[in-house]
Every structure is written in C-alpha cells, then in structure tokens.
mmCIF file of C-alpha atoms in Angstrom:
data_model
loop_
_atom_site.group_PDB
_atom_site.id
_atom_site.type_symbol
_atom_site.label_atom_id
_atom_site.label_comp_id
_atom_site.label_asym_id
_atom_site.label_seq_id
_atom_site.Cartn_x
_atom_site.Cartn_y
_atom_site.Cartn_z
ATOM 1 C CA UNK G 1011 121.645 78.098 90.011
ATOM 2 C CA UNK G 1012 119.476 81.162 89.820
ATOM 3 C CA UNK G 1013 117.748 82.451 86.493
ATOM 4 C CA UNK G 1014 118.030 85.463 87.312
ATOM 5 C CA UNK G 1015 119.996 88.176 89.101
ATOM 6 C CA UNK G 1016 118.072 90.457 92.107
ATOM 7 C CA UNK G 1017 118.911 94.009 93.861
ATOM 8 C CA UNK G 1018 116.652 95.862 95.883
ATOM 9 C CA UNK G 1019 116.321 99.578 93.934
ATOM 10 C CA UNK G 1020 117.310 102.551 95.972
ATOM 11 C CA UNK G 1021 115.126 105.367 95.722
ATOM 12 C CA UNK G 1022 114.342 108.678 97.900
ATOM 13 C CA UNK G 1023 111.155 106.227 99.458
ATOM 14 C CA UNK G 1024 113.025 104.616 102.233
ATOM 15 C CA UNK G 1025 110.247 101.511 102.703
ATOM 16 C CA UNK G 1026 109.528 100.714 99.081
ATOM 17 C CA UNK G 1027 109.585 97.267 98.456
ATOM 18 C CA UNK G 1028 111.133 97.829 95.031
ATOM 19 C CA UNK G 1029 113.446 94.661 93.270
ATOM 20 C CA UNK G 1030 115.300 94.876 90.146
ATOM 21 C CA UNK G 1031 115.261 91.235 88.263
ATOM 22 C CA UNK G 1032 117.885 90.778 85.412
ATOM 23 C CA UNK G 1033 116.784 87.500 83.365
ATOM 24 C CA UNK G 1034 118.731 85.389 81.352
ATOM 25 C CA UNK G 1035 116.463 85.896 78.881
ATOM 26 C CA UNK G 1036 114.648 88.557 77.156
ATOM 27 C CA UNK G 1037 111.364 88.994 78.359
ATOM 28 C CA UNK G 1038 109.346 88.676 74.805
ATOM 29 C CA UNK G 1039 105.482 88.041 74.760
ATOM 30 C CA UNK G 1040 105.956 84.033 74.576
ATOM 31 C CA UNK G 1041 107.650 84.309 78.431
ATOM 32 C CA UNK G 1042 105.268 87.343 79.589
ATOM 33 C CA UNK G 1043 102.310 85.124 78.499
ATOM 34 C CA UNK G 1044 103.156 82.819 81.237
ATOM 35 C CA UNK G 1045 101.645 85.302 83.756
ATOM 36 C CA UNK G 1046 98.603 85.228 82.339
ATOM 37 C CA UNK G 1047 96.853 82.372 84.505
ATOM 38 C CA UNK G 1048 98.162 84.505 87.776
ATOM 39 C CA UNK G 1049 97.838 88.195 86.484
ATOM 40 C CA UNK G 1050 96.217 90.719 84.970
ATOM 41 C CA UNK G 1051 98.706 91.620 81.780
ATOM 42 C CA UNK G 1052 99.003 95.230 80.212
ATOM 43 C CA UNK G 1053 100.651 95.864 76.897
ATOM 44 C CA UNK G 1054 101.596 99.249 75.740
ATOM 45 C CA UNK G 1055 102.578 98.075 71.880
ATOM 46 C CA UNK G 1056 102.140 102.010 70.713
ATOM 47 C CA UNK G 1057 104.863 103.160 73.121
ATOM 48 C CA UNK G 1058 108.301 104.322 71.497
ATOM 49 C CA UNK G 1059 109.618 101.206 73.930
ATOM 50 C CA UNK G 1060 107.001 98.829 74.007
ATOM 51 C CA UNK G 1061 106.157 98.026 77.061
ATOM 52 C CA UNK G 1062 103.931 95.613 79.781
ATOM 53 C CA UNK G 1063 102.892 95.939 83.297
ATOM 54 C CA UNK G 1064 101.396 92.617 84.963
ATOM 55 C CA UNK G 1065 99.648 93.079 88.471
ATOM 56 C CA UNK G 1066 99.719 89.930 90.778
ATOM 57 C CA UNK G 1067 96.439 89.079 92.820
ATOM 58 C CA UNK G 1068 98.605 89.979 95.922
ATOM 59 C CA UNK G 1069 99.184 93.288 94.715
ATOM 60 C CA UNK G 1070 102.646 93.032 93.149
ATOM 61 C CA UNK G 1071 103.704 94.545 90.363
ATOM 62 C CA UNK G 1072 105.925 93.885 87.127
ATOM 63 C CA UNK G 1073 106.981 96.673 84.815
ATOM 64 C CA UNK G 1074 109.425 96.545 82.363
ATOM 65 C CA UNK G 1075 110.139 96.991 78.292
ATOM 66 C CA UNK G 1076 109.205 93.616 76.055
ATOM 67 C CA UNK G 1077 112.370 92.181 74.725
ATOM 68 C CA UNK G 1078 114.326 93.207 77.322
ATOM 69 C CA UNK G 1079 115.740 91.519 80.240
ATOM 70 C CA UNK G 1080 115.224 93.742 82.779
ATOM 71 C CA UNK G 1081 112.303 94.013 85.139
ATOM 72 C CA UNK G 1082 111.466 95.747 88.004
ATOM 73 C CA UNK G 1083 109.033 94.557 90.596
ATOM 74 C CA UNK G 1084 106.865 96.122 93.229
ATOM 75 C CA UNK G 1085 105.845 93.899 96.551
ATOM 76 C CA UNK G 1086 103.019 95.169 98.414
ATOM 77 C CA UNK G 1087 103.367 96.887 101.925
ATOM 78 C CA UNK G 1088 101.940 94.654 103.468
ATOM 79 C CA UNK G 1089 103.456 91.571 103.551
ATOM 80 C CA UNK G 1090 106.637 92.375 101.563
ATOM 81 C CA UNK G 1091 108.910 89.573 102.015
ATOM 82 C CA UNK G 1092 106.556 86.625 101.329
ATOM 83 C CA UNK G 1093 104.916 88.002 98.587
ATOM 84 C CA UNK G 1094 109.086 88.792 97.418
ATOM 85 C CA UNK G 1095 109.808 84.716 97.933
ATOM 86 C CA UNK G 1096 106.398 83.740 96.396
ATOM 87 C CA UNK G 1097 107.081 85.929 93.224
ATOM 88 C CA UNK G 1098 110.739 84.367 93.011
ATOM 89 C CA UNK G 1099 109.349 80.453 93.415
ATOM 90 C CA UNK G 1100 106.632 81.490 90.589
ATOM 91 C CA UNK G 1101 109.744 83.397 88.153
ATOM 92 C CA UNK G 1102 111.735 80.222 88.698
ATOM 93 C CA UNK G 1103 109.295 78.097 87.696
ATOM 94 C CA UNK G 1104 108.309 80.221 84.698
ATOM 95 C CA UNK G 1105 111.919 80.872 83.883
ATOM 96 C CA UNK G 1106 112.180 76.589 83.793
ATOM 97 C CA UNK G 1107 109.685 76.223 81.742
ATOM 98 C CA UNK G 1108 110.688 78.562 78.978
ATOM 99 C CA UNK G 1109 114.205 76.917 79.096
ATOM 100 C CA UNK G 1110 112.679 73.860 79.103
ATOM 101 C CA UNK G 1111 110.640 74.764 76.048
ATOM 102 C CA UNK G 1112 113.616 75.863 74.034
ATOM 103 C CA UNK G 1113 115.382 72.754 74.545
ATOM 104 C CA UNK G 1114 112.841 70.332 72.612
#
C-alpha cells in the first residue's frame, strides 16, 4: 500500500509536470532531513507558514509548508516521467524509514 496519495495539479500551463503528494504524515524537519544526502534543502523558518523547498540533482522540485502533509512537486521537462517514478521509489523509501523509525 502506498504512503502517500498523488494527482497531477491543473494549472493554465498545459505541459507542467506538476504532482500534488498527500503524506500520511506531516512533513516536520526529522522527515525533510532525509533529503538531505540527495538535495539541496531550503528553509524559510521567518515565513508566517514556515516553509522548505528541496531541489533534486535532476532538477525536481519539492515545495511545501513544514508540518504539513501536503507537498507539491515539480519534474523537469525533460524527462518527466522517470524522474516522476524515481522521486516516488526515493518518497517510499523515505516514507519507510520514518515509519520504521517510529515503531522502535
């Protein structure tokens, strides 16, 4: 069973490879430090909803508020759909690992 729920975001750009990812869980610093060994991570702490962006060396994107479940994802133009199912094998495995830490 998925970790997660996915829908593609529908917006006035036609080709945007743009994903909406609902977690089970919220993502809180402890799960968004996971990315750190495969992204450059951004906090915005001084925002009125704190905030993160993590770029992917293939070019996609995460954005989304910390503590929330919700995050939004950006794939780049060129090669859309594998960098999609590489980002969801690398969420899974993150998302395991974090439910796998809770349990102990």
């Amino acid at each position: 069973m998925k970790q997660y729920e996915c829908r593609k975001v529908e917006n006035c750009f036609s080709g945007a490879n743009i994903y909406e990812y609902r977690l089970r869980i919220k993502a809180d610093e402890g799960f968004l430090e996971s990315f750190t060994s495969v992204a450059s991570l951004k906090y915005y702490k001084n925002f009125p909803r704190p905030c993160f962006q993590a770029t992917l060396s293939d070019g996609t994107t995460l954005k989304g508020v910390i503590a929330d479940s919700v995050i939004r994802v950006s794939f780049p133009d060129n090669q859309p759909h594998s960098s999609k199912d590489n980002f969801e094998t690398l969420l899974e495995n993150l998302l395991k690992q974090q439910a796998d830490g809770r349990e102990r």
